[in-house]
CSV table of C-alpha atoms and ligand atoms in Angstrom, one decimal:
chain,number,residue,atom,x,y,z
A,1,MET,CA,133.1,83.2,88.0
A,2,HIS,CA,131.6,79.6,89.4
A,3,ILE,CA,127.7,79.9,88.6
A,4,VAL,CA,125.2,77.6,89.9
A,5,CYS,CA,121.4,77.2,88.7
A,6,LEU,CA,119.1,75.3,90.3
A,7,LEU,CA,116.6,73.5,88.4
A,8,LYS,CA,113.1,71.9,88.9
A,9,GLN,CA,111.4,69.0,86.9
A,10,VAL,CA,107.7,70.1,86.3
A,11,PRO,CA,104.5,69.0,84.6
A,12,ASP,CA,103.5,71.1,81.9
A,13,THR,CA,101.3,73.0,83.0
A,14,ALA,CA,99.4,73.6,79.9
A,15,GLU,CA,98.5,69.9,79.9
A,16,VAL,CA,97.4,69.6,83.5
A,17,ARG,CA,94.0,68.8,84.1
A,18,ILE,CA,91.9,68.2,88.0
A,19,ASP,CA,90.3,65.3,88.2
A,20,PRO,CA,87.0,66.5,89.6
A,21,GLU,CA,86.6,63.8,92.3
A,22,THR,CA,89.5,63.9,93.8
A,23,ASN,CA,90.5,67.4,93.4
A,24,THR,CA,94.3,66.4,92.7
A,25,LEU,CA,96.5,66.8,89.5
A,26,ILE,CA,96.2,64.0,86.9
A,27,ARG,CA,99.4,63.4,86.2
A,28,ALA,CA,99.4,60.2,83.6
A,29,GLY,CA,100.1,61.1,80.3
A,30,VAL,CA,101.5,64.7,81.2
A,31,GLU,CA,105.0,65.5,79.8
A,32,SER,CA,107.7,66.6,82.5
A,33,ILE,CA,109.5,70.0,81.4
A,34,LEU,CA,112.5,72.1,82.9
A,35,ASN,CA,110.8,74.7,84.7
A,36,PRO,CA,110.5,77.6,81.9
A,37,TYR,CA,112.1,80.2,85.1
A,38,ASP,CA,115.1,77.7,85.7
A,39,MET,CA,115.6,77.7,81.7
A,40,VAL,CA,115.9,81.5,81.9
A,41,ALA,CA,118.4,81.3,84.5
A,42,VAL,CA,120.4,78.4,82.7
A,43,GLU,CA,120.7,80.9,79.6
A,44,GLN,CA,121.7,84.2,81.9
A,45,ALA,CA,124.4,82.0,83.9
A,46,VAL,CA,125.5,80.8,80.2
A,47,ARG,CA,125.8,84.8,79.1
A,48,LEU,CA,127.7,85.6,82.4
A,49,ARG,CA,130.4,82.5,81.8
A,50,GLU,CA,130.7,84.1,78.4
A,51,GLN,CA,131.4,87.7,79.4
A,52,HIS,CA,133.5,86.8,82.3
A,53,GLY,CA,134.5,83.0,81.9
A,54,GLY,CA,134.5,80.4,84.6
A,55,MET,CA,131.8,77.4,84.8
A,56,VAL,CA,128.2,76.9,85.0
A,57,SER,CA,127.0,73.8,87.4
A,58,ALA,CA,123.4,72.9,87.6
A,59,VAL,CA,121.4,70.5,90.0
A,60,THR,CA,118.4,69.2,90.1
A,61,MET,CA,116.9,67.5,93.5
A,62,GLY,CA,114.2,64.9,92.3
A,63,PRO,CA,113.5,61.3,91.1
A,64,PRO,CA,116.0,59.3,88.5
A,65,GLN,CA,113.8,60.7,85.5
A,66,ALA,CA,114.8,64.2,86.9
A,67,GLU,CA,117.9,63.8,85.2
A,68,ALA,CA,116.1,64.8,81.8
A,69,ILE,CA,116.5,68.5,82.5
A,70,LEU,CA,120.0,68.5,83.2
A,71,ARG,CA,120.6,67.2,79.9
A,72,ASP,CA,118.3,70.0,78.6
A,73,ALA,CA,120.7,72.3,80.8
A,74,LEU,CA,123.8,70.9,79.1
A,75,ALA,CA,122.7,71.3,75.8
A,76,LEU,CA,121.8,75.3,76.8
A,77,GLY,CA,125.5,75.3,77.8
A,78,ALA,CA,125.4,74.4,81.4
A,79,ASP,CA,129.0,72.5,81.7
A,80,GLN,CA,128.4,70.3,84.6
A,81,VAL,CA,125.6,68.8,86.1
A,82,TYR,CA,124.0,66.8,89.3
A,83,LEU,CA,121.0,64.9,90.2
A,84,LEU,CA,120.7,64.7,94.1
A,85,SER,CA,118.5,61.7,94.3
A,86,ASP,CA,117.9,59.4,97.8
A,87,ARG,CA,114.6,58.0,99.0
A,88,ALA,CA,115.4,60.6,102.1
A,89,PHE,CA,114.4,63.2,100.0
A,90,ALA,CA,110.9,62.3,99.1
A,91,GLY,CA,107.9,64.6,100.3
A,92,ALA,CA,110.1,67.4,101.4
A,93,ASP,CA,108.4,70.8,101.8
A,94,THR,CA,110.1,74.2,100.5
A,95,LEU,CA,112.2,73.9,103.8
A,96,ALA,CA,113.5,70.7,103.3
A,97,THR,CA,114.0,71.0,99.5
A,98,SER,CA,116.0,74.5,100.3
A,99,TYR,CA,118.3,72.6,102.6
A,100,THR,CA,119.0,69.7,100.8
A,101,LEU,CA,120.0,72.3,97.5
A,102,PHE,CA,122.1,74.1,100.0
A,103,LYS,CA,124.0,71.3,101.2
A,104,ALA,CA,124.7,70.9,97.0
A,105,VAL,CA,125.9,74.1,96.7
A,106,GLN,CA,127.9,73.8,99.6
A,107,LYS,CA,129.3,70.8,98.1
A,108,LEU,CA,130.5,72.5,95.0
A,109,ASP,CA,131.8,75.7,96.7
A,110,GLY,CA,134.4,73.0,98.2
A,111,GLN,CA,135.2,72.3,94.7
A,112,GLN,CA,135.3,75.8,93.2
A,113,ALA,CA,134.2,79.1,95.1
A,114,VAL,CA,130.5,79.6,94.3
A,115,ASP,CA,130.3,83.6,93.1
A,116,LEU,CA,126.5,83.3,92.1
A,117,VAL,CA,123.3,80.9,92.5
A,118,LEU,CA,120.4,81.5,90.1
A,119,CYS,CA,116.9,79.8,90.4
A,120,GLY,CA,113.9,80.5,88.9
A,121,LYS,CA,111.7,83.2,90.3
A,122,GLN,CA,109.1,80.1,91.0
A,123,ALA,CA,108.0,76.6,89.8
A,124,ILE,CA,105.1,76.7,87.8
A,125,ASP,CA,103.6,73.6,89.4
A,126,GLY,CA,104.5,74.3,93.1
A,127,ASP,CA,104.6,78.3,93.0
A,128,THR,CA,105.6,79.1,96.5
A,129,ALA,CA,108.7,81.2,95.0
A,130,GLN,CA,110.2,80.0,98.7
A,131,THR,CA,112.8,77.4,97.5
A,132,GLY,CA,115.4,80.5,96.4
A,133,PRO,CA,115.0,82.8,99.3
A,134,GLY,CA,115.2,79.5,101.7
A,135,VAL,CA,118.9,78.7,99.9
A,136,ALA,CA,120.0,82.3,99.9
A,137,THR,CA,118.9,82.2,104.0
A,138,ARG,CA,121.1,79.3,104.7
A,139,MET,CA,124.0,80.4,102.7
A,140,GLY,CA,123.9,83.8,104.8
A,141,CYS,CA,124.1,85.6,101.2
A,142,SER,CA,121.8,88.5,99.6
A,143,GLN,CA,118.9,87.5,97.5
A,144,LEU,CA,118.2,89.1,94.5
A,145,THR,CA,114.6,88.2,93.8
A,146,TYR,CA,112.1,88.7,90.7
A,147,CYS,CA,115.2,89.6,88.7
A,148,GLN,CA,114.3,91.3,85.1
A,149,GLU,CA,117.6,92.3,84.0
A,150,VAL,CA,121.6,91.9,85.3
A,151,ASP,CA,122.9,95.5,84.4
A,152,TRP,CA,126.8,94.3,85.6
A,153,VAL,CA,128.6,91.7,87.2
A,154,ASP,CA,132.4,92.8,88.5
A,155,PRO,CA,133.8,89.2,89.7
A,156,LYS,CA,137.0,91.9,90.9
A,157,ALA,CA,135.1,93.9,93.1
A,158,ARG,CA,133.0,91.1,94.1
A,159,THR,CA,129.6,93.2,93.0
A,160,ILE,CA,126.8,92.7,91.1
A,161,GLN,CA,123.8,95.3,90.0
A,162,ILE,CA,120.4,93.6,89.2
A,163,LYS,CA,117.0,95.4,87.9
A,164,ARG,CA,114.4,94.1,90.0
A,165,LYS,CA,110.6,93.5,89.0
A,166,LEU,CA,108.2,95.9,91.5
A,167,ARG,CA,104.5,95.7,91.5
A,168,ASP,CA,104.4,99.0,89.7
A,169,GLY,CA,107.8,99.5,88.1
A,170,PHE,CA,111.4,98.5,89.3
A,171,GLU,CA,114.3,99.1,91.5
A,172,ARG,CA,117.9,98.5,90.9
A,173,LEU,CA,119.5,96.4,93.8
A,174,ARG,CA,123.7,96.3,94.0
A,175,ALA,CA,125.1,93.4,96.3
A,176,GLY,CA,128.1,91.3,96.9
A,177,LEU,CA,129.1,88.3,96.1
A,178,PRO,CA,128.4,85.6,96.5
A,179,ALA,CA,124.6,86.5,95.9
A,180,LEU,CA,121.3,84.5,94.9
A,181,LEU,CA,119.4,85.9,92.3
A,182,THR,CA,115.7,84.4,91.3
A,183,ALA,CA,114.7,85.0,87.3
A,184,GLU,CA,111.6,86.4,85.6
A,185,LEU,CA,110.6,85.3,82.6
A,186,GLU,CA,112.1,88.5,80.9
A,187,LEU,CA,115.8,88.3,82.1
A,188,ALA,CA,116.9,86.3,79.0
A,189,THR,CA,115.5,84.3,76.1
A,190,PRO,CA,117.4,80.8,75.8
A,191,ARG,CA,119.0,80.3,72.9
A,192,ARG,CA,118.6,77.6,70.3
A,193,CYS,CA,120.9,74.6,71.3
A,194,SER,CA,123.7,73.8,69.2
A,195,LEU,CA,124.3,70.3,67.5
A,196,PRO,CA,127.3,69.6,69.5
A,197,SER,CA,125.8,70.4,73.0
A,198,LEU,CA,123.0,68.5,71.9
A,199,ILE,CA,125.2,65.6,71.2
A,200,ARG,CA,127.0,66.2,74.4
A,201,SER,CA,124.1,66.4,76.4
A,202,LEU,CA,122.7,62.9,74.9
A,203,GLN,CA,126.1,61.5,75.6
A,204,ALA,CA,126.8,62.8,79.5
A,205,GLU,CA,126.9,60.5,82.3
A,206,ILE,CA,124.8,62.2,84.9
A,207,PRO,CA,126.6,62.0,88.6
A,208,VAL,CA,124.3,61.3,91.4
A,209,TRP,CA,124.4,62.6,95.1
A,210,ASP,CA,122.9,61.1,97.9
A,211,ALA,CA,122.1,62.5,101.2
A,212,ASP,CA,125.5,61.1,102.7
A,213,SER,CA,127.5,62.2,99.9
A,214,MET,CA,126.8,65.6,100.6
A,215,GLY,CA,127.2,65.5,104.3
A,216,ALA,CA,123.5,65.9,105.0
A,217,ASP,CA,121.4,65.6,108.3
A,218,ARG,CA,118.6,63.0,107.7
A,219,GLU,CA,116.5,64.7,110.0
A,220,LEU,CA,116.5,67.8,108.4
A,221,LEU,CA,115.4,66.0,104.7
A,222,GLY,CA,111.8,64.7,103.0
A,223,LEU,CA,109.1,64.5,105.0
A,224,LYS,CA,111.0,64.3,108.2
A,225,GLY,CA,112.2,67.5,108.0
A,226,SER,CA,109.1,68.8,106.3
A,227,PRO,CA,107.1,70.8,109.2
A,228,THR,CA,104.2,72.1,106.5
A,229,TRP,CA,101.3,69.5,105.8
A,230,VAL,CA,99.2,69.7,103.3
A,231,GLN,CA,95.7,68.9,104.8
A,232,ALA,CA,93.1,69.7,101.5
A,233,ILE,CA,93.8,70.5,98.1
A,234,PHE,CA,90.9,72.1,95.9
A,235,SER,CA,90.2,73.8,92.9
A,236,PRO,CA,88.7,77.1,93.2
A,237,GLN,CA,85.2,77.5,92.1
A,238,PRO,CA,84.8,79.5,88.5
A,239,LYS,CA,83.1,82.5,89.2
A,240,GLU,CA,80.0,83.4,87.4
A,241,PRO,CA,80.4,85.9,84.7
A,242,GLY,CA,79.0,89.4,85.6
A,243,PRO,CA,76.2,91.0,83.1
A,244,GLN,CA,77.5,92.4,80.1
A,245,PHE,CA,76.6,95.6,78.0
A,246,GLN,CA,76.9,95.8,74.6
A,247,ALA,CA,77.9,99.0,73.5
A,248,GLY,CA,77.5,98.7,69.8
A,249,GLU,CA,77.5,102.2,67.8
A,250,ASP,CA,76.2,104.0,70.7
A,251,SER,CA,78.9,103.6,73.8
A,252,SER,CA,77.3,106.0,76.6
A,253,ARG,CA,73.9,103.8,76.0
A,254,ALA,CA,75.6,101.1,77.5
A,255,VAL,CA,77.6,103.3,80.1
A,256,SER,CA,74.0,104.4,81.4
A,257,GLU,CA,72.7,101.0,81.0
A,258,ALA,CA,75.5,99.8,83.2
A,259,LEU,CA,75.2,102.5,85.5
A,260,GLU,CA,71.5,102.1,85.9
A,261,ALA,CA,72.0,98.1,86.4
A,262,LEU,CA,74.6,99.2,89.3
A,263,PHE,CA,72.5,101.4,91.0
A,264,ARG,CA,69.4,99.0,90.8
A,265,ASP,CA,71.7,96.6,92.9
A,266,GLU,CA,70.9,97.2,96.7
A,267,ASP,CA,74.3,96.2,97.5
A,268,PHE,CA,76.1,98.0,95.4
A,269,ALA,CA,74.1,101.1,96.6
A,270,GLU,CA,75.0,100.2,100.1
A,271,LYS,CA,78.6,99.7,99.6
A,272,LEU,CA,78.7,103.3,97.7
A,273,LEU,CA,77.0,105.3,100.5
A,274,LYS,CA,79.2,103.7,103.1
A,275,HIS,CA,82.1,104.9,101.4
B,301,FAD,C1,103.9,68.6,102.8
B,301,FAD,C2,104.2,68.8,101.5
B,301,FAD,C3,104.8,67.4,101.1
B,301,FAD,C4,105.7,67.6,99.8
B,301,FAD,N1,105.9,66.5,99.0
B,301,FAD,C5,106.3,66.2,97.8
B,301,FAD,C6,106.7,65.1,97.2
B,301,FAD,O1,106.8,64.2,97.8
B,301,FAD,N2,107.3,64.8,96.0
B,301,FAD,C7,107.2,66.0,95.1
B,301,FAD,O2,108.0,65.9,94.2
B,301,FAD,N3,107.1,67.5,96.0
B,301,FAD,C8,106.7,67.8,97.0
B,301,FAD,N4,106.4,68.7,97.6
B,301,FAD,C9,106.5,69.6,97.0
B,301,FAD,C10,107.4,70.1,97.2
B,301,FAD,O3,107.8,70.7,98.4
B,301,FAD,C11,108.1,71.4,96.1
B,301,FAD,O4,107.8,71.0,95.0
B,301,FAD,C12,109.6,71.8,96.7
B,301,FAD,O5,109.8,72.4,97.8
B,301,FAD,C13,109.9,73.2,95.7
B,301,FAD,O6,108.7,74.3,96.1
B,301,FAD,P1,107.9,74.9,95.0
B,301,FAD,O7,107.4,73.9,93.7
B,301,FAD,O8,106.9,75.9,95.3
B,301,FAD,O9,109.1,75.8,94.2
B,301,FAD,P2,109.5,77.5,94.1
B,301,FAD,O10,110.0,77.9,95.4
B,301,FAD,O11,108.6,78.3,93.6
B,301,FAD,O12,110.8,77.4,93.4
B,301,FAD,C14,111.7,78.4,92.9
B,301,FAD,C15,112.7,77.9,92.4
B,301,FAD,O13,113.5,77.0,93.1
B,301,FAD,C16,114.5,75.9,92.6
B,301,FAD,N5,114.1,74.8,92.8
B,301,FAD,C17,112.7,74.3,93.6
B,301,FAD,N6,112.5,72.8,93.7
B,301,FAD,C18,113.8,72.5,93.5
B,301,FAD,C19,114.3,71.3,93.2
B,301,FAD,N7,113.3,70.1,93.6
B,301,FAD,N8,115.6,70.9,92.4
B,301,FAD,C20,116.5,72.2,92.3
B,301,FAD,N9,116.0,73.5,92.3
B,301,FAD,C21,114.7,73.7,92.8
B,301,FAD,C22,114.3,76.3,90.9
B,301,FAD,O14,115.0,77.4,90.7
B,301,FAD,C23,112.6,77.0,91.0
B,301,FAD,O15,112.4,77.7,90.0
B,301,FAD,C24,105.7,68.7,98.8
B,301,FAD,C25,105.1,69.6,99.8
B,301,FAD,C26,104.6,70.0,100.4
B,301,FAD,C27,104.4,71.2,101.1
């Protein structure tokens, strides 16, 4: 099997703060990491390769420093990695990003037929969860989003079955290969890297692909190919906490106090009468 993982370098959001003046992210001093959902995707890809044989390729689109996450992917067990980097990619929205990633998958498919593309469910910075489905649409293949578990892959019958997370449960989906899957965090727990793979990852030469090497249409790349414009960014105002009623030893007293307070609130009484 040839499995391709699409990986994004993201700021470690546990450390990101918002500038209250400009309402933009303060990126200075913030560490960049492999998107956690994508790390899970790499682990799942490596497990499938261990089960069925084949190769795991990993790709990221980003500036030169994004190669750090490709080294992480090598350390986690990926066989080959590619950095998509070109000034023409800058300012890409999810439409242009998915086009660029699709061109890379197409190029990899030319080297060895691609069976499965794995993405994270979402990136923890952009958070749109649009990139994976965008790539699947361009590939014309099935998209298996919010994947919690891969039940099985049958490379001979060219079929996959997965467990997909729903708001209040799950569903099982079966699809033909090639397919694109987006990973939930519970899909797989990433392994500890072995020393040999860690050394290999540090020594590896990372190939860089630009727009021309993928035969990409420059009109569809970066800012030029991005119909989305960000008009404003702001932090939502924190909501005032509601009243608290201390239960103490007598919880029924707290409940009656809460009910009395609700009925004293004219807005609440009005809403209740309407229903
Ligand atoms: C108008 C506009 C301008 C923008 N300009 C810039 C800019 O100048 N510079 C910039 O860095 N960002 C820019 N962005 C953000 C950029 O569009 C998104 O980061 C990108 O399209 C991915 O979307 P997302 O972060 O929501 O990822 P999601 O769709 O939430 O990611 C889902 C999955 O897709 C895959 N994926 C996503 N992005 C990549 C990637 N780059 N490489 C490989 N795999 C990936 C990963 O598997 C990830 O888990 C801009 C966005 C907009 C709307």
